mmCIF file of C-alpha atoms in Angstrom:
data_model
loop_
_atom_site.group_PDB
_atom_site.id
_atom_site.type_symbol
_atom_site.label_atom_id
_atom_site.label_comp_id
_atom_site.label_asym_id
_atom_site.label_seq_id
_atom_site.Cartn_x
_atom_site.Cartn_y
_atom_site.Cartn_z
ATOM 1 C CA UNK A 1 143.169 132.302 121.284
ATOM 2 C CA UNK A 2 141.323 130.563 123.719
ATOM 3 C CA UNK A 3 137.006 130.204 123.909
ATOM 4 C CA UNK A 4 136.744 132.215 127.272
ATOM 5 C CA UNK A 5 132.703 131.683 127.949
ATOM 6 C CA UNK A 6 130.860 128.789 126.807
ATOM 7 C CA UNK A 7 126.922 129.441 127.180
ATOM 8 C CA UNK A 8 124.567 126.518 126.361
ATOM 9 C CA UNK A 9 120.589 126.250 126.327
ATOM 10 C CA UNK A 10 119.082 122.352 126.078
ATOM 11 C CA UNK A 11 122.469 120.634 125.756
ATOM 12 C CA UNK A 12 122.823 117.089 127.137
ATOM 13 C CA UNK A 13 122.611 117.550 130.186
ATOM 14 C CA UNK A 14 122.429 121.150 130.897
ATOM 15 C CA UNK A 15 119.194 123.194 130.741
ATOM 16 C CA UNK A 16 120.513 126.075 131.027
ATOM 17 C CA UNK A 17 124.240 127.210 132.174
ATOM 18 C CA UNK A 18 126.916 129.813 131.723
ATOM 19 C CA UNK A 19 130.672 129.292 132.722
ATOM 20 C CA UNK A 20 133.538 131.139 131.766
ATOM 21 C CA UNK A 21 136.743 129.213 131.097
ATOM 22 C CA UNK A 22 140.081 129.299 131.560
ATOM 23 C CA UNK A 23 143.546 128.965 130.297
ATOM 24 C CA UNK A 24 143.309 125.653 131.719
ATOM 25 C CA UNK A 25 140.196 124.262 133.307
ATOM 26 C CA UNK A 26 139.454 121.499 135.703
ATOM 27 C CA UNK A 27 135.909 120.189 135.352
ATOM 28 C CA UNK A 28 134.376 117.984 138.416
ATOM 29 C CA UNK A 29 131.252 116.420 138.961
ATOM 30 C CA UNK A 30 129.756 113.260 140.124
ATOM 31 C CA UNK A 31 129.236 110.296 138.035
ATOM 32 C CA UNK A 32 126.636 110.910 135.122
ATOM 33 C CA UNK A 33 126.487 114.203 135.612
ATOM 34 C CA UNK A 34 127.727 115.331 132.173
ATOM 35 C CA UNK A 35 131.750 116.110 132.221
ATOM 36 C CA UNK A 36 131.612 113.847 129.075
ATOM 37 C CA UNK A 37 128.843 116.178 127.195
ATOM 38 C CA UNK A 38 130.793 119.219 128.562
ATOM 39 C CA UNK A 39 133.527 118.436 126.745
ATOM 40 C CA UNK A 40 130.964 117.382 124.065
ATOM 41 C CA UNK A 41 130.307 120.692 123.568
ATOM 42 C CA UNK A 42 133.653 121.267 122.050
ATOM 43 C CA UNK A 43 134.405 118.586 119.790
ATOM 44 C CA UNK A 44 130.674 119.129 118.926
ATOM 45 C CA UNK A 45 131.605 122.601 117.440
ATOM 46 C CA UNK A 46 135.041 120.804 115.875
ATOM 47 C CA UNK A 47 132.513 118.734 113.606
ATOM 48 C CA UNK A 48 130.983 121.070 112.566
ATOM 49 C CA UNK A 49 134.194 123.240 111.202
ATOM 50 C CA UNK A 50 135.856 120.297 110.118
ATOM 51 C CA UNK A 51 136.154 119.584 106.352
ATOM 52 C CA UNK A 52 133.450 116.996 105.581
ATOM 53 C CA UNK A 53 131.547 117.644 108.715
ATOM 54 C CA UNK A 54 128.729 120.016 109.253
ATOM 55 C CA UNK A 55 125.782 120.400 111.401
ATOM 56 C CA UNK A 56 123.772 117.864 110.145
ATOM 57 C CA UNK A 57 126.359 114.793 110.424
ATOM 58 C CA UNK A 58 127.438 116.155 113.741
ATOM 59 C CA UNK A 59 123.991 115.679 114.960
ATOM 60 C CA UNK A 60 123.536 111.960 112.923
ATOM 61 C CA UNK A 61 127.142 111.330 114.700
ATOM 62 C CA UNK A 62 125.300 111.689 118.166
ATOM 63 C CA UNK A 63 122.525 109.573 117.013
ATOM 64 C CA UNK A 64 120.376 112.377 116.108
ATOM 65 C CA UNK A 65 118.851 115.893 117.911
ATOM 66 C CA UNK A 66 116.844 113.476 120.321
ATOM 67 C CA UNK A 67 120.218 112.398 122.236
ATOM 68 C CA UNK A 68 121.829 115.942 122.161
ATOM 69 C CA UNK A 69 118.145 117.519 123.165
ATOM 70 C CA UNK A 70 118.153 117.889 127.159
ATOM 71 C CA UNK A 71 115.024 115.806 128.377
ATOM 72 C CA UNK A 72 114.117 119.070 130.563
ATOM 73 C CA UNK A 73 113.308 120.893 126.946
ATOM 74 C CA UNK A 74 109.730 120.708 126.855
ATOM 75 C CA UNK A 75 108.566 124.175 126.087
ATOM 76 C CA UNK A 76 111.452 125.387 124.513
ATOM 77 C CA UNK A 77 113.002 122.632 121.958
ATOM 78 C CA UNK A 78 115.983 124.792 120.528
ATOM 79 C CA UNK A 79 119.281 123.546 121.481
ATOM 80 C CA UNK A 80 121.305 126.735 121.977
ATOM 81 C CA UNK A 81 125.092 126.961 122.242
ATOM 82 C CA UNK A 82 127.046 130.459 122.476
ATOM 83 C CA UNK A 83 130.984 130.606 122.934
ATOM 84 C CA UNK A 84 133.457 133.598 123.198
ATOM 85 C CA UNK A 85 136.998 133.533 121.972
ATOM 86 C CA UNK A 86 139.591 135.947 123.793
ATOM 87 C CA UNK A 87 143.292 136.550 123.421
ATOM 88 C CA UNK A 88 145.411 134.533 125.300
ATOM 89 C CA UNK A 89 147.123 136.975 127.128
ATOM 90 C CA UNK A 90 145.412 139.668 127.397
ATOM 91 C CA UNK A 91 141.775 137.677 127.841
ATOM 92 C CA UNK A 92 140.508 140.549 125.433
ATOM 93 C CA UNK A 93 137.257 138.986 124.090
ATOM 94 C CA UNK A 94 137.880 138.918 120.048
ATOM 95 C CA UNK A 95 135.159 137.054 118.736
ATOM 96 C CA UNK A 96 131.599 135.703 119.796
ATOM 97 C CA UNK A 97 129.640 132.535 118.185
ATOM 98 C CA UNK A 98 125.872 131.608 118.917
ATOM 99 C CA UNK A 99 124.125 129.289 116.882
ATOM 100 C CA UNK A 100 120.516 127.678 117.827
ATOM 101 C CA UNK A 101 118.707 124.786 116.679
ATOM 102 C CA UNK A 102 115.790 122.483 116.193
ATOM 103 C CA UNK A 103 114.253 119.852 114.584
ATOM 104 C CA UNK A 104 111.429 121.315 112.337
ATOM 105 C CA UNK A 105 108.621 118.623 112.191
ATOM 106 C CA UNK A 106 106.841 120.064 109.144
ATOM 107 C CA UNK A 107 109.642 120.079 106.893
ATOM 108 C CA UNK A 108 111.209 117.088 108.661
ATOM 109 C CA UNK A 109 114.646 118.297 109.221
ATOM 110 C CA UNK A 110 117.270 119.879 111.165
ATOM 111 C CA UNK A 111 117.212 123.814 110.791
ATOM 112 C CA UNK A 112 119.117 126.098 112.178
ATOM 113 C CA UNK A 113 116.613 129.055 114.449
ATOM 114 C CA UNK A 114 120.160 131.490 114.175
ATOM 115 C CA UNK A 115 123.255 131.904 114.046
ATOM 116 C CA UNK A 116 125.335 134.941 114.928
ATOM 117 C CA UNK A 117 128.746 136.355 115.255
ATOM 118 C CA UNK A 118 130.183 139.196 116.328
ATOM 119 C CA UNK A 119 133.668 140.624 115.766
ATOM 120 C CA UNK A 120 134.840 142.217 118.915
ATOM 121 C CA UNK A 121 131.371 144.214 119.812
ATOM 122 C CA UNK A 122 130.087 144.318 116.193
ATOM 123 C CA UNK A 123 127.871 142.205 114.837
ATOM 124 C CA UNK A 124 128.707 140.772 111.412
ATOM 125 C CA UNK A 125 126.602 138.029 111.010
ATOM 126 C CA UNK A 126 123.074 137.406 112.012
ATOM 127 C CA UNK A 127 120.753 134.851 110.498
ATOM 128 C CA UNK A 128 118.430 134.208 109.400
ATOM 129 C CA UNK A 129 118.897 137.114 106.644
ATOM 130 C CA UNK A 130 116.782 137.967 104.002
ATOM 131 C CA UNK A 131 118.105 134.921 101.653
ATOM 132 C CA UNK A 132 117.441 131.918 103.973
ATOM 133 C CA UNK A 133 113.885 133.035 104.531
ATOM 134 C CA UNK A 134 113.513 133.054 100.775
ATOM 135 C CA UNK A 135 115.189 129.381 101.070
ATOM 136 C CA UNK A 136 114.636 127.457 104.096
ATOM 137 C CA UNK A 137 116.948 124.665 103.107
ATOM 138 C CA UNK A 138 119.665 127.045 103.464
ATOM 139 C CA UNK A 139 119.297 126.415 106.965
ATOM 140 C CA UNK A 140 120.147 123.586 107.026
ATOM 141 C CA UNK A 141 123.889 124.488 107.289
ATOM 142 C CA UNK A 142 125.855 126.874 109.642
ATOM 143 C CA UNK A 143 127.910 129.318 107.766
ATOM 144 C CA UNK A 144 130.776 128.164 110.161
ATOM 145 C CA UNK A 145 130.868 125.265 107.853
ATOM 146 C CA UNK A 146 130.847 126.861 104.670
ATOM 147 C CA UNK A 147 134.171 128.094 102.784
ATOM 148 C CA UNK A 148 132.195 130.860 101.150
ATOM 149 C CA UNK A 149 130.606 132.121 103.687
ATOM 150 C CA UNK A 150 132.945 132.200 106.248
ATOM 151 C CA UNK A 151 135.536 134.590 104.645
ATOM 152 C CA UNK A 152 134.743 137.476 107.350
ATOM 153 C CA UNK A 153 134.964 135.034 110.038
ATOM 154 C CA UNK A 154 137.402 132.182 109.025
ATOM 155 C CA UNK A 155 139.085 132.838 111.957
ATOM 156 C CA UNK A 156 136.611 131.172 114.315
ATOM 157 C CA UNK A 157 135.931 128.448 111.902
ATOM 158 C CA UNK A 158 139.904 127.758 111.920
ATOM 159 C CA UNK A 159 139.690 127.327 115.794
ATOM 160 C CA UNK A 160 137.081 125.124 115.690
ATOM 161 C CA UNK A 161 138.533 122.796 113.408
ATOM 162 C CA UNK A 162 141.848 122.523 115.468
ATOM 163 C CA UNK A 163 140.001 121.924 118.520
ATOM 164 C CA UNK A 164 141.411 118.607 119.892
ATOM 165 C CA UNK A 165 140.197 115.393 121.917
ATOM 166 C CA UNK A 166 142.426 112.485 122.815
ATOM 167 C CA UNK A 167 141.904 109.738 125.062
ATOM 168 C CA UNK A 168 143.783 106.755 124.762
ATOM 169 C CA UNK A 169 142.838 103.387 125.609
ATOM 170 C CA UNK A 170 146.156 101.396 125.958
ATOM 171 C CA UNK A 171 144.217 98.558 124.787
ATOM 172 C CA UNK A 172 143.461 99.486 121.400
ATOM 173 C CA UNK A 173 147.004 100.398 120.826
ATOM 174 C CA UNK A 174 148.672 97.075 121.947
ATOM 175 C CA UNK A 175 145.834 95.107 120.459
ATOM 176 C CA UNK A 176 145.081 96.919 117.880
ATOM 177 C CA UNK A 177 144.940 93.962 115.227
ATOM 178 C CA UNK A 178 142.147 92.222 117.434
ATOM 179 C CA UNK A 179 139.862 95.304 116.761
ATOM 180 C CA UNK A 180 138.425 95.336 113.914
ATOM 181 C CA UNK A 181 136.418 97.637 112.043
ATOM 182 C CA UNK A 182 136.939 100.730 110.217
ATOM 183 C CA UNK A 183 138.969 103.079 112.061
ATOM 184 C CA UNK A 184 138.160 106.797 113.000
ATOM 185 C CA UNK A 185 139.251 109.566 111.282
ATOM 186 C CA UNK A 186 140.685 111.212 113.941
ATOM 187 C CA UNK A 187 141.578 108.219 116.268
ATOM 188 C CA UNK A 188 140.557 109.496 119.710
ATOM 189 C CA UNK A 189 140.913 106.876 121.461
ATOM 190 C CA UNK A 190 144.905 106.654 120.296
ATOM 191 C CA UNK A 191 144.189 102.634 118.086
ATOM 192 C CA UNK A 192 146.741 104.708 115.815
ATOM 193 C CA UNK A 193 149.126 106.431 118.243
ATOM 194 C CA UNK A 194 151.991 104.948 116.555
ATOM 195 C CA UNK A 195 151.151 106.125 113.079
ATOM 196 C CA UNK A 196 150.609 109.650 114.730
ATOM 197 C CA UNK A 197 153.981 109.649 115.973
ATOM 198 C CA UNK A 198 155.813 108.076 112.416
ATOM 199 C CA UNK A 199 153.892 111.220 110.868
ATOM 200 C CA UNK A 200 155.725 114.015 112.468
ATOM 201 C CA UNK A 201 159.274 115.247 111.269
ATOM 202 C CA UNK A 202 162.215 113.385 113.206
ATOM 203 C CA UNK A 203 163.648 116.403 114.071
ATOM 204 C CA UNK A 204 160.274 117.600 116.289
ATOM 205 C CA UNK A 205 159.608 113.854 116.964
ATOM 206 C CA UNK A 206 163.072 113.177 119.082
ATOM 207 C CA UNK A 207 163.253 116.279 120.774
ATOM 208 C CA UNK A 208 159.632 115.188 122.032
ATOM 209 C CA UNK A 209 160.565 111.609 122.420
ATOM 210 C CA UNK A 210 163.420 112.787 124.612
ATOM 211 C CA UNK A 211 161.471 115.446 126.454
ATOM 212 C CA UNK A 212 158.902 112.452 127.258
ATOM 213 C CA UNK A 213 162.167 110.219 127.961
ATOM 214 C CA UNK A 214 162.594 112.378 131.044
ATOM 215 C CA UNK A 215 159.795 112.281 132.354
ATOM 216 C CA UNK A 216 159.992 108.915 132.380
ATOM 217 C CA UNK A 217 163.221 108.233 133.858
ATOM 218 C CA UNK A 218 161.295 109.858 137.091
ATOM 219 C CA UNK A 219 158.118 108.059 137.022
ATOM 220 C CA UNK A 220 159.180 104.802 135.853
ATOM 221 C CA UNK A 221 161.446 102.572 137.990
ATOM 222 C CA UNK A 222 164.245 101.110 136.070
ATOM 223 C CA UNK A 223 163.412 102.961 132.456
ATOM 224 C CA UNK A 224 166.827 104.218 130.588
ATOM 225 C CA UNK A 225 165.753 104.855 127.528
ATOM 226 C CA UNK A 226 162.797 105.889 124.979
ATOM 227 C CA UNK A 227 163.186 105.853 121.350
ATOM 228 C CA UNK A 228 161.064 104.943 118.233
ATOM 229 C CA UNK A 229 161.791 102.425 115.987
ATOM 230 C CA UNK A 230 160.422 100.737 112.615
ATOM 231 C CA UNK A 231 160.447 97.604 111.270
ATOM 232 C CA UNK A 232 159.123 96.625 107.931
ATOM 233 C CA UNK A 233 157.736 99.782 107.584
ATOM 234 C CA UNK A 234 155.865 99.749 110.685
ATOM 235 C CA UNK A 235 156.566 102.205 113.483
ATOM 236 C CA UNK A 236 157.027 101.185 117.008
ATOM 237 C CA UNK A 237 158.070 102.773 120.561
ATOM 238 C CA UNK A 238 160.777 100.919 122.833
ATOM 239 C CA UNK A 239 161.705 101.278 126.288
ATOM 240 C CA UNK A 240 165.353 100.398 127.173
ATOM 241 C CA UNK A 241 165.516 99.666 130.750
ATOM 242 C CA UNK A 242 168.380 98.273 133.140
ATOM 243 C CA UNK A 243 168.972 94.685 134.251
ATOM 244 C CA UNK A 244 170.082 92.955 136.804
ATOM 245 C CA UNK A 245 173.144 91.240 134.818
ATOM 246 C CA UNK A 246 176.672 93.594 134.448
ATOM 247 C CA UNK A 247 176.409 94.961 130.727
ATOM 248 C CA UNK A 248 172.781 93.538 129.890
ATOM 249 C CA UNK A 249 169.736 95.791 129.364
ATOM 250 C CA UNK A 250 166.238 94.729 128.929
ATOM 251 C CA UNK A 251 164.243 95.844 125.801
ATOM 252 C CA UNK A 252 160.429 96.274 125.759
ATOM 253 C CA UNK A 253 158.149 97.127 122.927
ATOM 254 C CA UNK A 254 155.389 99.454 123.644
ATOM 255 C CA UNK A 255 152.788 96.452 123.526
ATOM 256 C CA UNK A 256 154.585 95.255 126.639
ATOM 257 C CA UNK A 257 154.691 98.465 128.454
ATOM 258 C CA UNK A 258 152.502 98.848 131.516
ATOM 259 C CA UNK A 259 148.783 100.503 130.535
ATOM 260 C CA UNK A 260 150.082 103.626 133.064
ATOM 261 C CA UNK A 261 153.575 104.313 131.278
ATOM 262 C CA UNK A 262 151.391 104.185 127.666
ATOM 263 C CA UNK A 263 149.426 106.737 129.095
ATOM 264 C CA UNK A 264 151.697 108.922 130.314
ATOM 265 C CA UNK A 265 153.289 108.759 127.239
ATOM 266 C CA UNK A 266 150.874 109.613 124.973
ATOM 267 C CA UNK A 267 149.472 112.245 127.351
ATOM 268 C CA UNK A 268 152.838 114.543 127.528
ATOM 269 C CA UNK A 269 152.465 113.697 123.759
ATOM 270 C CA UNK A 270 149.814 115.106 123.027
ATOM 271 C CA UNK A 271 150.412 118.274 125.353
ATOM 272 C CA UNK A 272 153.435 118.745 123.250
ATOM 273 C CA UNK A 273 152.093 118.042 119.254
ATOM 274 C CA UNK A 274 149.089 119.902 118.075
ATOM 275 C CA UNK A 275 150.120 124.103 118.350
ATOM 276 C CA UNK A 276 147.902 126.601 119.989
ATOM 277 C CA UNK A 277 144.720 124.436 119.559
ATOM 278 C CA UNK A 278 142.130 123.412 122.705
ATOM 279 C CA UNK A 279 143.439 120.404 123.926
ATOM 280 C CA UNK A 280 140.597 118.021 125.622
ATOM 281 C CA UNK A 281 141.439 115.689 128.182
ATOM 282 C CA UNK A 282 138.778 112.923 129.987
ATOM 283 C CA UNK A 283 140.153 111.597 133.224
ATOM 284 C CA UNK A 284 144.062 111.998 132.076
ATOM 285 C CA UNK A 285 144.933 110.211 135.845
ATOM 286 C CA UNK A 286 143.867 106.461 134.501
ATOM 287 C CA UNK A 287 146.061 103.832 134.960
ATOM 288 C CA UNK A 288 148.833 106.315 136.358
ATOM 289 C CA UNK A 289 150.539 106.539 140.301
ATOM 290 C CA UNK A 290 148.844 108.463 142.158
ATOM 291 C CA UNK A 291 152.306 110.051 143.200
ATOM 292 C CA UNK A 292 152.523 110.840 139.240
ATOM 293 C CA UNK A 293 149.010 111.821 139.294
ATOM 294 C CA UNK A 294 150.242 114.785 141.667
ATOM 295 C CA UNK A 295 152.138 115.948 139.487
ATOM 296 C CA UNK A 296 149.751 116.456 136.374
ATOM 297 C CA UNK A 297 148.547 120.151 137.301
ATOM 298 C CA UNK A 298 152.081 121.774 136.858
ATOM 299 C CA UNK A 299 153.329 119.723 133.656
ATOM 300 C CA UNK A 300 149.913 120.268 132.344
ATOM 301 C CA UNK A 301 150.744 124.349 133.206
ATOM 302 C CA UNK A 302 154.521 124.030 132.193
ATOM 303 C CA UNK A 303 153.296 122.575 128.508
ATOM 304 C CA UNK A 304 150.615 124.462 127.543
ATOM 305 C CA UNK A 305 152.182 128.125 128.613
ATOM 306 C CA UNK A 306 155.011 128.233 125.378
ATOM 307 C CA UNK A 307 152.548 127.433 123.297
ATOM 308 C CA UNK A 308 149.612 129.347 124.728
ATOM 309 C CA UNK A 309 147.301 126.797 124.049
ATOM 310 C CA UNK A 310 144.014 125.873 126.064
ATOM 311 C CA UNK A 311 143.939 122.135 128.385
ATOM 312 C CA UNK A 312 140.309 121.575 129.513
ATOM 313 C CA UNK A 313 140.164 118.554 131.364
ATOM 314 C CA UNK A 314 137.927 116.142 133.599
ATOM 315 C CA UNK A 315 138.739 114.391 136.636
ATOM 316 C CA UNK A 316 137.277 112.358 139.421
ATOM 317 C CA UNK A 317 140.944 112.469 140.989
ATOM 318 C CA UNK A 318 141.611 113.890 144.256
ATOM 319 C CA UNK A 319 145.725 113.732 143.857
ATOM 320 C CA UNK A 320 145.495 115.753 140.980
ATOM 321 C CA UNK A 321 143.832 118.672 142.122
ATOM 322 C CA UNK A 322 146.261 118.730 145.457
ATOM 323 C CA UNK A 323 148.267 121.055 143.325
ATOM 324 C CA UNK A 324 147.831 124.733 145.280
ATOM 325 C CA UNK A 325 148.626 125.967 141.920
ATOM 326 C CA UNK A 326 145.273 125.110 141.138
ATOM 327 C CA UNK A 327 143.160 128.456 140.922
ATOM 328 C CA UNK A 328 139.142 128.153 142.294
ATOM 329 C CA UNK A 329 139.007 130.162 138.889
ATOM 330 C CA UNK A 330 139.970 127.013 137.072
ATOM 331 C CA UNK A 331 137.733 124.508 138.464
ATOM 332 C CA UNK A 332 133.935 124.001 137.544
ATOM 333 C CA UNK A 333 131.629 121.999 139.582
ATOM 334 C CA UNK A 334 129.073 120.233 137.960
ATOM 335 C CA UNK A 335 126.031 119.347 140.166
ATOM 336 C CA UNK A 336 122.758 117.096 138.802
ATOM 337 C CA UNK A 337 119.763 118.284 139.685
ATOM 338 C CA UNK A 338 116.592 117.212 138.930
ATOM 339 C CA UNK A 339 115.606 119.671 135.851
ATOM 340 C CA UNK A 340 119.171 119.497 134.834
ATOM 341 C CA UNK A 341 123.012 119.472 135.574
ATOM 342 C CA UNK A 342 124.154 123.217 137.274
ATOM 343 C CA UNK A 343 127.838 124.082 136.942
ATOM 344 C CA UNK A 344 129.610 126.814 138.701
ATOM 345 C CA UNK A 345 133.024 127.768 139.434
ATOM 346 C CA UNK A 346 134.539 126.548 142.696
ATOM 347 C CA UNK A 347 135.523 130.360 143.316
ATOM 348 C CA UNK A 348 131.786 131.226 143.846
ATOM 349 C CA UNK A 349 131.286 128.958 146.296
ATOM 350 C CA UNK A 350 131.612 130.382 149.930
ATOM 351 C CA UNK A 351 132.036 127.350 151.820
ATOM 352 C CA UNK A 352 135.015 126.580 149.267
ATOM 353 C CA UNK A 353 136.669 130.176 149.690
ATOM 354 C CA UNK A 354 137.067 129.653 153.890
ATOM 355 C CA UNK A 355 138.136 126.479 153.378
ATOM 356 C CA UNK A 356 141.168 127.022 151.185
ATOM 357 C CA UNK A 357 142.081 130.257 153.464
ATOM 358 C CA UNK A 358 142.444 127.420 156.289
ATOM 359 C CA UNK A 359 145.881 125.966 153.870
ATOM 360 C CA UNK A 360 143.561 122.949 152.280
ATOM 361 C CA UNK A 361 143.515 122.236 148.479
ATOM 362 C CA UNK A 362 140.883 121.455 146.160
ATOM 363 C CA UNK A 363 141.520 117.866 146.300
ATOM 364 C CA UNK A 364 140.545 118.357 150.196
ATOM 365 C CA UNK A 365 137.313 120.216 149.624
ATOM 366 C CA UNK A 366 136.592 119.236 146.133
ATOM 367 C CA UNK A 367 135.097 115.494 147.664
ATOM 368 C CA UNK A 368 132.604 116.774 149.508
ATOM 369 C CA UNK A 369 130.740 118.800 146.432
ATOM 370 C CA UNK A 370 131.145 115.681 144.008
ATOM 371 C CA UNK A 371 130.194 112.652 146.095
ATOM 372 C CA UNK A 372 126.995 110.993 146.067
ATOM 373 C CA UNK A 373 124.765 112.078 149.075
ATOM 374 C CA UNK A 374 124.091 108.634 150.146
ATOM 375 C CA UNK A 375 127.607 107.228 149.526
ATOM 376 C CA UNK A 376 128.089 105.825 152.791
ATOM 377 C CA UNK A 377 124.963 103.519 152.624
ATOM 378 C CA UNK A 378 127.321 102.181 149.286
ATOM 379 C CA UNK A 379 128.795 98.998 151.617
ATOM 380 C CA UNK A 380 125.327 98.044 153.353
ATOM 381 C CA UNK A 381 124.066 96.922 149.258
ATOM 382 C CA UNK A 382 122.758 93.354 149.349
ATOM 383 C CA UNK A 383 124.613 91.892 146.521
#
């Protein structure tokens, strides 16, 4: 199941949009203009499902309704978000999710102005009923949330709570000791990687680890070998690579490994753990070759197509959208304006259409949507 349409009303940075999505989706804008709060949108609805989440921490998580509130809501202070799930195959719209809300400044706290859902065209949920307006602390909780309430539609909860988000900073993995702090739950930003990977059974973890090995052997000069190790209870990747000397190999642990080959790594890893369940990527092409970056459209596609499971991703990378398997179906341009960022899909865009029937790709044309107007006066700054 994938969420096919995402509608959202006083989010971030959108005022008002409507997109609908893709099996996998490329999403492109310039700098600041809100391919971070996009994705947003998704994990927001993954705190909510997830156990010991909920609307209101998800909102104190974001540093409260003021920083998830566009600025452009003036009149109209509800924060609005509607999504449709479809089948993956068939794109057969199953379920649909709205939910709206404000703060309330006579009571003081976050309520919830509706929430409905519908089961294929029917509507089986639409609040507030007759209870919460008997209660009005009631609304301050979805049902989405709620075990016992969301029998008829655990479904949709389910999704929500798979939904995924991984970004890793190489950094926090091969340093991880310097960083200190209490981790987060769900380590985003990959500080426990390695602990991911001890976690899964050996017999899925080699046949990833050698699947990854592969991929390797291409993109990294020299590389023989991937396996995963522990010592003293503590679980470690290393890279067996050839040397110079007759019968000598050179051995690297993964806090010597290059910040692009961690990356990779732990991107193909995480295309390959997690089911059926959204998978969201921010700027996968970091620290990688741009000849590897190249190839990220296709492995993404090759990945996610046994599993039928959803890759929305952002990008500032031109390489990786030279793929001409790259459909102006998948591909949203995001573009700020001044009550708001606009987003649209690159296969509504005329001057796009003529230019790919000329042979070009969308890392030809793309450039020209997503660069700053007055880029060129960039080199004349007095610094």
């Amino acid at each position: 199941m994938i969420i096919s349409k995402v509608k959202l009303k006083n989010w971030k940075n959108f005022s008002h949009v409507e997109i609908p999505l893709r099996e996998r989706m490329f999403i492109v804008g310039p700098n600041a203009s809100g391919k971070s709060n996009f994705l947003d949108v998704f994990r927001f609805l993954h705190d909510i499902a997830k156990p010991g989440g909920g609307l209101k921490k998800a909102i104190e998580d974001r540093g409260g309704i003021t920083k998830v509130r566009a600025l452009s809501a003036r009149r109209f202070p509800d924060v609005e978000i509607e999504v449709e799930l479809a089948d993956f195959d068939s794109g057969t719209t199953l379920w649909k999710y709205a939910l709206g809300f404000k703060y309330s400044k006579p009571s003081g706290t976050l309520l919830i102005t509706f929430e409905r859902v519908w089961k294929g065209e029917k509507l089986i949920l639409d609040r507030p009923d007759k209870e919460d307006k008997k209660d009005e602390l009631r609304l301050t909780q979805t049902h989405i949330e709620q075990m016992n309430a969301n029998m008829e539609f655990r479904e949709i909860a389910k999704n929500f709570e798979s939904i995924t988000y991984f970004h890793l900073v190489p950094q926090l993995l091969k340093f991880s000791g310097f960083f200190l702090g209490s981790n987060m739950a769900e380590d985003p930003y990959g500080k426990s990687f390695l602990q991911r990977v001890a976690k899964v059974s050996a017999k899925h973890r080699n046949a990833w680890l050698n699947k990854i090995e592969g991929a390797l052997k291409v993109a990294v000069p020299r590389l023989k070998k991937l396996e995963y190790t522990e010592e003293l209870g503590v679980p470690h990747l290393q890279a067996v690579y050839d040397h110079w000397r007759v019968n000598a190999a050179g051995k690297q642990r993964e806090d010597q490994f290059s910040d692009g080959t961690l990356r990779l790594i732990a991107l193909l890893w995480s295309l390959l753990d997690g089911g059926d369940s959204l998978l969201l990527l921010e700027e996968p092409e970091l620290s990688l070759n741009s000849a590897i970056v190249a190839k990220l459209a296709p492995i993404i596609y090759k990945l996610q197509l046994p599993k039928k499971r959803q890759v929305v991703l952002s990008t500032h990378s031109v390489e990786l959208l030279q793929d001409k398997g790259i459909d102006p179906l998948e591909l949203a341009v995001l573009s700020p304006e001044k009550e708001g960022t606009h987003i649209r899909l690159a296969s509504s865009i005329d001057e796009v259409k003529l230019l790919l029937d000329t042979g070009m790709s969308m890392g030809d044309i793309i450039p020209s949507f997503t660069s700053p107007d007055s880029i060129d006066k960039l080199p004349l700054f007095n610094l």
